[in-house]
Structures are given as structure tokens and as C-alpha cells.
Coordinates of C-alpha atoms in Angstrom, one line a residue:
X29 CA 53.8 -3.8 -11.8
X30 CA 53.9 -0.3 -12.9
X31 CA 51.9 -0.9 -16.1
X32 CA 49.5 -2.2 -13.7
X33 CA 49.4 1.1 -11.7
X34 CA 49.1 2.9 -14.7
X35 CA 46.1 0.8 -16.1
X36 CA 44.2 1.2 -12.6
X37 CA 45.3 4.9 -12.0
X38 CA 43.7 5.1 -15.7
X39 CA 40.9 3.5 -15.0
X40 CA 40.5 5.3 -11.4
X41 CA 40.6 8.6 -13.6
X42 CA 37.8 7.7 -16.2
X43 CA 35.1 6.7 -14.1
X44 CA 35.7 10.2 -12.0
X45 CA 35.1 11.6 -15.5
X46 CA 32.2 9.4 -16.2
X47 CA 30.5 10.4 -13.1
X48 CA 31.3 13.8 -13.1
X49 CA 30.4 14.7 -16.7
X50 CA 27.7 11.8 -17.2
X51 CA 26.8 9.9 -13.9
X52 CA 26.0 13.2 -12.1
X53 CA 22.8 13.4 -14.6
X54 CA 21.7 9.7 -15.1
X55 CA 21.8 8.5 -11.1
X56 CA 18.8 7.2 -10.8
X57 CA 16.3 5.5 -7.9
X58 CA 13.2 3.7 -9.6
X59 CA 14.1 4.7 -12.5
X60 CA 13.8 8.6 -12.2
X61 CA 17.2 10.3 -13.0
X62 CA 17.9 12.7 -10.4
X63 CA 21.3 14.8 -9.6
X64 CA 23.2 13.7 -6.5
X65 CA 24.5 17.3 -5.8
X66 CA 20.7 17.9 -4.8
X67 CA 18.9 14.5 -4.4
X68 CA 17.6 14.9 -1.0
X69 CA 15.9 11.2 -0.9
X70 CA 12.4 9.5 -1.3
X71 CA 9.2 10.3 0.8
X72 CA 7.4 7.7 1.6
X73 CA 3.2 8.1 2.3
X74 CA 1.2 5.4 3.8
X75 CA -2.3 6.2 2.8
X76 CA -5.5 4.2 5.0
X77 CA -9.0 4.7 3.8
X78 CA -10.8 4.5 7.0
X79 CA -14.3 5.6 5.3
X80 CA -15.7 5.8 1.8
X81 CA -14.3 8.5 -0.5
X82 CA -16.5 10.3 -3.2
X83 CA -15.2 9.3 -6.4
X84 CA -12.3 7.6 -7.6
X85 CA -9.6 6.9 -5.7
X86 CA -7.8 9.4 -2.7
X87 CA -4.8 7.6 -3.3
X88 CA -4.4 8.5 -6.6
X89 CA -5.2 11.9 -5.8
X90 CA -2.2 11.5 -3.6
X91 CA 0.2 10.5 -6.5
X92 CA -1.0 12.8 -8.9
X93 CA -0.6 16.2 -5.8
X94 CA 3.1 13.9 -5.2
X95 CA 4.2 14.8 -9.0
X96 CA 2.8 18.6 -8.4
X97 CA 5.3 18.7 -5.5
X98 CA 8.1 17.3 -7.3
X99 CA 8.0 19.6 -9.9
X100 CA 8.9 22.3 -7.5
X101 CA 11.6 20.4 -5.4
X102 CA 13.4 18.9 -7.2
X103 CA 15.2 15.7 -5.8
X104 CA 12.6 15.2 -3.6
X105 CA 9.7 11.7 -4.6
X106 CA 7.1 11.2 -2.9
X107 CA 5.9 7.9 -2.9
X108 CA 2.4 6.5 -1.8
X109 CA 1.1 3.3 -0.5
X110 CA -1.9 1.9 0.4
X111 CA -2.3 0.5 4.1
X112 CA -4.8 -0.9 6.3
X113 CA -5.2 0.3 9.3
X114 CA -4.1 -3.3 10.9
X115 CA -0.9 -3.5 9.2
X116 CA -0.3 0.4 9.5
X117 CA -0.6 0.2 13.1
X118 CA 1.3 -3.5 13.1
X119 CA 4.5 -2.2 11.0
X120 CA 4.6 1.0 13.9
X121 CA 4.7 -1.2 16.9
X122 CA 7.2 -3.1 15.4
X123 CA 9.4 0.8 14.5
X124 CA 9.1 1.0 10.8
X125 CA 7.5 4.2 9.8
X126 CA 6.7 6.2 6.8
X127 CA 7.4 9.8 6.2
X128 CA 4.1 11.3 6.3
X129 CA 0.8 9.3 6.9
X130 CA -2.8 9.9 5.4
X131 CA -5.8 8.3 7.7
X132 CA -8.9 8.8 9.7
X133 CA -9.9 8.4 13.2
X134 CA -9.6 5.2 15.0
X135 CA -5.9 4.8 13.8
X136 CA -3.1 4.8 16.4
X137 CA -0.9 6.6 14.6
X138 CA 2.8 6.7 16.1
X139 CA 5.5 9.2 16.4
X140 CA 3.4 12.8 15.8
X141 CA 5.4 15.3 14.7
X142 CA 3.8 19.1 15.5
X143 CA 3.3 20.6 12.2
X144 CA 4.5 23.9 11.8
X145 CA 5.0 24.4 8.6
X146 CA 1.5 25.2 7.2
X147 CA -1.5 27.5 5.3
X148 CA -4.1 27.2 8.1
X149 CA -4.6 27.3 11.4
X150 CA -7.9 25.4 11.0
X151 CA -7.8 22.5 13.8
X152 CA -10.9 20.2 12.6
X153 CA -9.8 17.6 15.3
X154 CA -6.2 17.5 14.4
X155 CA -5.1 19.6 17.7
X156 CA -3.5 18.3 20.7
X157 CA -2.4 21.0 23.4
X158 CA -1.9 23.7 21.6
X159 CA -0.4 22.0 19.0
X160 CA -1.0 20.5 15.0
X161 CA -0.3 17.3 14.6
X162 CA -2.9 16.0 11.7
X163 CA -4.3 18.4 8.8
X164 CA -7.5 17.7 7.1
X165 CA -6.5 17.1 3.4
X166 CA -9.9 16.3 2.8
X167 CA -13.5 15.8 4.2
X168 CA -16.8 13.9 3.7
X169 CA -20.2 14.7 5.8
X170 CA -23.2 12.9 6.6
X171 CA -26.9 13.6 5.1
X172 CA -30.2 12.4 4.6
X173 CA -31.2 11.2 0.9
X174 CA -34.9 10.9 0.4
X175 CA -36.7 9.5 -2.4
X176 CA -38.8 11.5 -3.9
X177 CA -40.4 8.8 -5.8
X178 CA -40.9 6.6 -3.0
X179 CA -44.9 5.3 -2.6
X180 CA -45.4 3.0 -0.4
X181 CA -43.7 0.4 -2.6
X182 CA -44.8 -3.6 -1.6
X183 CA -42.7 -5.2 0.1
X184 CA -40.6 -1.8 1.3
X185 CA -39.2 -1.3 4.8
X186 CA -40.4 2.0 7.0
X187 CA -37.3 2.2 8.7
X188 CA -34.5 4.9 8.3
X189 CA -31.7 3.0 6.3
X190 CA -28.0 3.7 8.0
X191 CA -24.8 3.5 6.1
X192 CA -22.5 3.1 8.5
X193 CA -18.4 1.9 8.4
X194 CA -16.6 0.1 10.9
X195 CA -14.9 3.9 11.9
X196 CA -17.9 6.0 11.1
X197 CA -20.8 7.1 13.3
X198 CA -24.0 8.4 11.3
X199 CA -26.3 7.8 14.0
X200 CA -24.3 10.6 16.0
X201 CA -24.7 13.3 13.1
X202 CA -28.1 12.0 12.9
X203 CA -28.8 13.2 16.7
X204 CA -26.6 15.8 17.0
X205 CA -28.9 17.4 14.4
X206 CA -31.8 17.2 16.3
X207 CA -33.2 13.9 14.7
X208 CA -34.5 11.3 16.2
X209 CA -35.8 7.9 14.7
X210 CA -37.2 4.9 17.0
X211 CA -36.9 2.7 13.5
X212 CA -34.1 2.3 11.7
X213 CA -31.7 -0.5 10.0
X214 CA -27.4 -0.3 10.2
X215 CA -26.3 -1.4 7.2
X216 CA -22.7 -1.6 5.8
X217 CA -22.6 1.5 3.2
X218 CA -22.6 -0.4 -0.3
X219 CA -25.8 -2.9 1.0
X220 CA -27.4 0.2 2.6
X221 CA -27.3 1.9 -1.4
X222 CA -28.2 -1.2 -2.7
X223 CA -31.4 -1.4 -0.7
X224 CA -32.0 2.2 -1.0
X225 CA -31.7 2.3 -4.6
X226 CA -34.1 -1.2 -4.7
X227 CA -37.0 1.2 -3.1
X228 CA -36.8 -0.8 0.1
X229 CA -37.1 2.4 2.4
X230 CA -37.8 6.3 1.7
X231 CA -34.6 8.0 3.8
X232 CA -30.9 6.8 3.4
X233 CA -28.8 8.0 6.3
X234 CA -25.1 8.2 4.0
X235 CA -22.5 10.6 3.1
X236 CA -21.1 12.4 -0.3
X237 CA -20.5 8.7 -1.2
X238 CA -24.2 8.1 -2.2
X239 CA -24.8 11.3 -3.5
X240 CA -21.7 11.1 -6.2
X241 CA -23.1 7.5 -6.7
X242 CA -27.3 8.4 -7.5
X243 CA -25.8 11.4 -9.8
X244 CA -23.8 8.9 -11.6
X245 CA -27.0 6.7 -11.5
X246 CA -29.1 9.5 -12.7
X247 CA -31.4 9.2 -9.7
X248 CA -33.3 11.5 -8.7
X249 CA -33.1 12.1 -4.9
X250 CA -33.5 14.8 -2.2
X251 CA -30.5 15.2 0.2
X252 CA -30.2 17.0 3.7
X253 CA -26.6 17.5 4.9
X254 CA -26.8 17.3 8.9
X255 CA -24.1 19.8 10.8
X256 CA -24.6 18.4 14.3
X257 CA -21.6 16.4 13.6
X258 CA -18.5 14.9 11.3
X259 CA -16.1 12.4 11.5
X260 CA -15.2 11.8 7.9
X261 CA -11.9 13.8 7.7
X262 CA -9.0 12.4 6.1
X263 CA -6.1 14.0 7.6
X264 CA -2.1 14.3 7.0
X265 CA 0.9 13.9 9.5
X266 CA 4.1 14.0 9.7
X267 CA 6.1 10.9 11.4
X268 CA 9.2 11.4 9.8
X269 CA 12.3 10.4 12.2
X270 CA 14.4 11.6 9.8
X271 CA 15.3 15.8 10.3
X272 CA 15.4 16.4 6.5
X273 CA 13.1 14.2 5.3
X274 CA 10.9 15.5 8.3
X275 CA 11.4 19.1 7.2
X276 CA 10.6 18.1 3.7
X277 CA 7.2 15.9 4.8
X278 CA 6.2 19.2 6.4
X279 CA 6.5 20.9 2.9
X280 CA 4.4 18.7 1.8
X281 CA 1.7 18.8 4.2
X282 CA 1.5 22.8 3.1
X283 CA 1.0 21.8 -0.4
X284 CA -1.6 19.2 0.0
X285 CA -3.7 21.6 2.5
X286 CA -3.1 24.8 -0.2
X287 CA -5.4 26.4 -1.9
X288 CA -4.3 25.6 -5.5
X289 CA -4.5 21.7 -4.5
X290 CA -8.0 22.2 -2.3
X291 CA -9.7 23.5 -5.1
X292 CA -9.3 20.2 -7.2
X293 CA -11.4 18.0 -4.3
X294 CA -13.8 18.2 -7.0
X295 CA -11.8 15.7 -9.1
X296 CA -12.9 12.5 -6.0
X297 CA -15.6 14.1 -5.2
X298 CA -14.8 15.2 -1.8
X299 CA -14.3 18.6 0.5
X300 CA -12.3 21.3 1.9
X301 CA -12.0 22.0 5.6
X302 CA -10.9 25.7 4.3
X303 CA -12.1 26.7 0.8
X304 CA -15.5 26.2 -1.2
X305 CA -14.5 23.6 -3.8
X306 CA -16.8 24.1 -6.8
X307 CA -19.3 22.0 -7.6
X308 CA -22.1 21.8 -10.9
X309 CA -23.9 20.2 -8.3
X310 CA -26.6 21.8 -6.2
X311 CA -26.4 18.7 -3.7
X312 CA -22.4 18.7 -3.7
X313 CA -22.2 22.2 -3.5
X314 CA -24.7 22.8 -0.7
X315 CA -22.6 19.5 1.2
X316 CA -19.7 21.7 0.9
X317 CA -20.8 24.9 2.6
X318 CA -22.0 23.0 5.8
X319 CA -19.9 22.7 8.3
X320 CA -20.6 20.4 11.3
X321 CA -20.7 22.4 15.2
X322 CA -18.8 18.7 16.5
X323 CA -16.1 16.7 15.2
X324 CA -14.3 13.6 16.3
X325 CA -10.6 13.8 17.5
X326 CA -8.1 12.8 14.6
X327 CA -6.4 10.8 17.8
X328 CA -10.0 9.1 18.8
X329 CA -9.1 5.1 19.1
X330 CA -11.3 2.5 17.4
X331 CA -12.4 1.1 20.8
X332 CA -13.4 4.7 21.7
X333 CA -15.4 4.5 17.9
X334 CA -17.5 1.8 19.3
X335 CA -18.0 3.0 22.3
X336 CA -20.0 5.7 20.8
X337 CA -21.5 3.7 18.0
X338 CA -23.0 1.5 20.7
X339 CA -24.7 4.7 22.6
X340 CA -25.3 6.1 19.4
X341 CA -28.1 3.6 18.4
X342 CA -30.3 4.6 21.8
X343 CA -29.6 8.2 21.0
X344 CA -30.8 8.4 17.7
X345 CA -34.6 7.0 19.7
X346 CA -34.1 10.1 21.7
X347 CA -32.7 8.9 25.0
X348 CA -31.1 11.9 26.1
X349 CA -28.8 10.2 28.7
X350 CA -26.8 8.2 25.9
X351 CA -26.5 11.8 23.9
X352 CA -25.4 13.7 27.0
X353 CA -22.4 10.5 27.1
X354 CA -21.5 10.8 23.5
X355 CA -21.2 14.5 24.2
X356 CA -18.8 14.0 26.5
X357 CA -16.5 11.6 24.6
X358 CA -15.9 13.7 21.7
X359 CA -14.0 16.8 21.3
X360 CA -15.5 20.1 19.6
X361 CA -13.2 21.8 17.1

């Protein structure tokens, strides 16, 4: 019985010394070796693309901003996930929740944490009584791409093409600019390109998406941003119930909205709600320097989305009442 002690009193000892002098450096989660002394535990990001990005993908840009972070706390991952907005808003209602969450309007986002802990005091539709509860990480805008080369072509359309999304409201930046057009055709955004591109019509009503896609097409086009209105803004909150991953998740909602991390937007073709992000250009950069006079609530609901998309269509034909209604449904930064 004593030899017995012995041996586990012995082997007791050795894996103390194993974990202090080895284990300490080789604990690892995923894979990535981390010290327990200051682990402090894994972010998790649900990212939801609620409109079309520039280039690339926003979620990468994500992970690639997540290692930037990590660098500098170390302990701390961030990991990222992509989500649609169903099974986002399907896994809250049923109380499981991610750290920090990346989305645009027309998501019911859960669980808002005020975020204090930040670079700006820029609101762009992420305030709520006085409070932040969504940053802008990154925003599109609307504009009007002509063709220059456009003739008359047989068999083309004299209608405005519209690119719009199932959370995206062209038509409102279209009349909030002081536009109106009694013929145009919604299209979803990749068939409007398509029958842009085909010379099918002279105007395309898109965003930055089209623009980064006729550059890479070598097309040459004319483009109008429109500053009436914007509600392409992909924002970050916090929903952390956690308090220390919370106060990390606010650490990294300042990074993502500072300057040294705004000033790579150029790398998805995209722009900042608080810096000029340079562009080569002349289109991208001019997109970047106009800001709309209205934006959409970050906390707008989808049914609220298609309430305005519906009046939107009358509007846009100059019917003032149906303006004077979308006016009132959406808030001004």
C-alpha cells in the first residue's frame, strides 16, 4: 500500500512539473497555443451580409482585422462566422448569442450592449436614446451608372434599371435626390448588371457593387453617387453576456472602427463612415466623399424595409404623398 502512495504521490508531482514548466506554454484551443495565466477565452462574431459588398469578401476582412487584434491581446481569438439573417435571428430567440455581431438593417438583433468603448462619436443610424449600440464598420452608397456608349441599341429597354436587395431601398436614394422616373424596372442586383452590361437600358440605379464590377470589366461607364439617402452600412455590436468577454468585444469594436483598420476599406472595395479611404479610382473616390443627408436606423425591421420599398416605387414617379410617408419612417443621423 505505501509503494502505491509513493507511485501516485510521484506521479501527482510530475504532471505539476509538466504543466508548470511545459503545459503552461502548449495549452491549446483550435490548435493555437495560448498561456492559461492570461488566456482570457474565444470571441465569437456572427457576420450577416444583408446587401452586396464591393469586392471580395467582408468576412474575410473580418478574420484578417481578428488576427490584427490578436496580435495585441494576447489570449484573446476572435472567431468569425457567417450567418443569415434567419438563423441569426432564429439561434437569439432561442438564447444563444455570439460575442459581437456584424449586420445591416432589417435584422432583429438581441441583447444590445451600449458601446462605450470607442474612436467616434459618429452615429450613422447606430443611436438609440442617447446611446451607441451599432458602429458602422463599413458603408456602401447608391448611384446612377450611365452608359456612355449607349445608342439606341434594338431591342433595349427605356426604363431606369433598379438593383435592389431584399433589405435595400434604391428607389428612396433615388427620390430623396431629387429624381424622379415614371419608368423603371426592380431587378435583383446581379440580373440588373447583367442587363445593364447586355446594353438593355442607358441608367443602372446600383451601388459600389457595380462600379468595382465594370472597372474589373474594363467598362467604361459614367456614375452619379445620390446623397439624399443610405442604408448600406454594415455595422458592429456588442451582445456579449459575458462581462469579460463583453469588455473585450468592446475592444474590438474600437479596432475595427480605427483609423489604421478604416483606411484598408480599399482592400473589399467598400467605405468609411469617418475617414477618406483612398482610392485610384475617380468613381470610388468621389463615392467616398458623399455622404447621404438620411440614413436608415441600424434597428429598422425587415417589415418596416418593405414598407418603404412599397411607397418607394410611387415616390420615385414623383408622388409627393408617398415621399412625405417614407420621410417620416426613417430616422436622420
Amino acid at each position: 500500500m505505501k509503494i502505491l502512495r509513493v507511485i501516485a504521490a510521484l506521479t501527482v508531482l510530475a504532471a505539476a512539473v509538466f504543466t508548470g514548466l511545459i503545459g503552461k506554454n502548449k495549452i491549446a484551443d483550435n490548435g493555437v497555443s495560448v498561456s492559461p495565466t492570461e488566456y482570457k477565452g474565444i470571441l465569437t462574431l456572427w457576420h450577416i451580409d444583408t446587401f452586396e459588398g464591393g469586392v471580395g469578401s467582408r468576412k474575410q476582412f473580418l478574420l484578417s482585422v481578428s488576427r490584427e487584434f490578436e496580435k495585441s491581446h494576447e489570449g484573446v481569438l476572435v472567431m468569425a462566422m457567417d450567418y443569415t439573417a434567419e438563423n441569426a435571428e432564429k439561434a437569439m430567440a432561442e438564447g444563444k448569442f455570439p460575442d459581437l455581431i456584424s449586420y445591416g438593417a432589417g435584422v432583429k438583433v438581441k441583447n444590445l450592449q451600449p458601446i462605450t468603448e470607442r474612436h467616434t462619436e459618429s452615429v450613422s443610424g447606430g443611436g438609440y436614446n442617447g446611446e451607441i449600440y451599432a458602429l458602422c464598420w463599413c458603408r456602401g452608397g447608391y448611384c446612377v451608372i450611365e452608359n456612355p456608349e449607349y445608342k439606341d441599341a434594338k431591342n433595349a429597354v427605356q426604363t431606369l434599371i433598379v438593383s435592389q436587395g431584399e433589405y435595400t431601398n434604391p428607389l428612396v436614394a433615388y427620390s430623396m435626390s431629387k429624381k424622379t422616373e415614371q419608368n423603371f424596372e426592380i431587378l435583383s442586383p446581379l440580373n440588373a448588371y447583367i442587363k445593364f452590361t447586355a446594353g438593355k437600358s442607358k441608367c443602372l440605379l446600383g451601388t459600389q457593387r457595380d462600379i468595382n464590377r465594370l472597372i474589373l470589366r474594363g467598362m467604361d461607364f459614367i456614375a452619379r453617387p445620390l446623397n439624399g439617402y443610405n442604408d448600406l452600412f454594415q455595422y458592429i455590436s456588442v451582445v456579449s453576456t459575458d462581462r469579460l468577454k463583453a469588455a473585450y468585444a468592446q475592444k474590438f469594436a474600437a479596432f475595427l472602427t480605427s483609423d489604421s483598420v478604416q483606411r484598408q476599406l480599399h482592400r473589399i472595395g467598400m467605405f468609411s463612415c469617418y475617414l477618406n479611404v483612398e482610392y485610384d479610382s475617380p468613381d470610388m473616390s468621389l463615392m467616398q466623399k458623399t455622404n447621404a443627408e438620411t440614413v436608415l436606423s441600424a434597428f429598422s425591421s425587415k417589415e418596416l424595409i418593405e414598407e418603404i420599398q412599397a411607397a418607394a416605387t410611387l415616390a420615385a414617379k414623383g408622388d409627393i404623398n408617398e415621399l412625405s410617408k417614407i420621410k417620416k419612417l426613417i430616422a436622420t443621423p
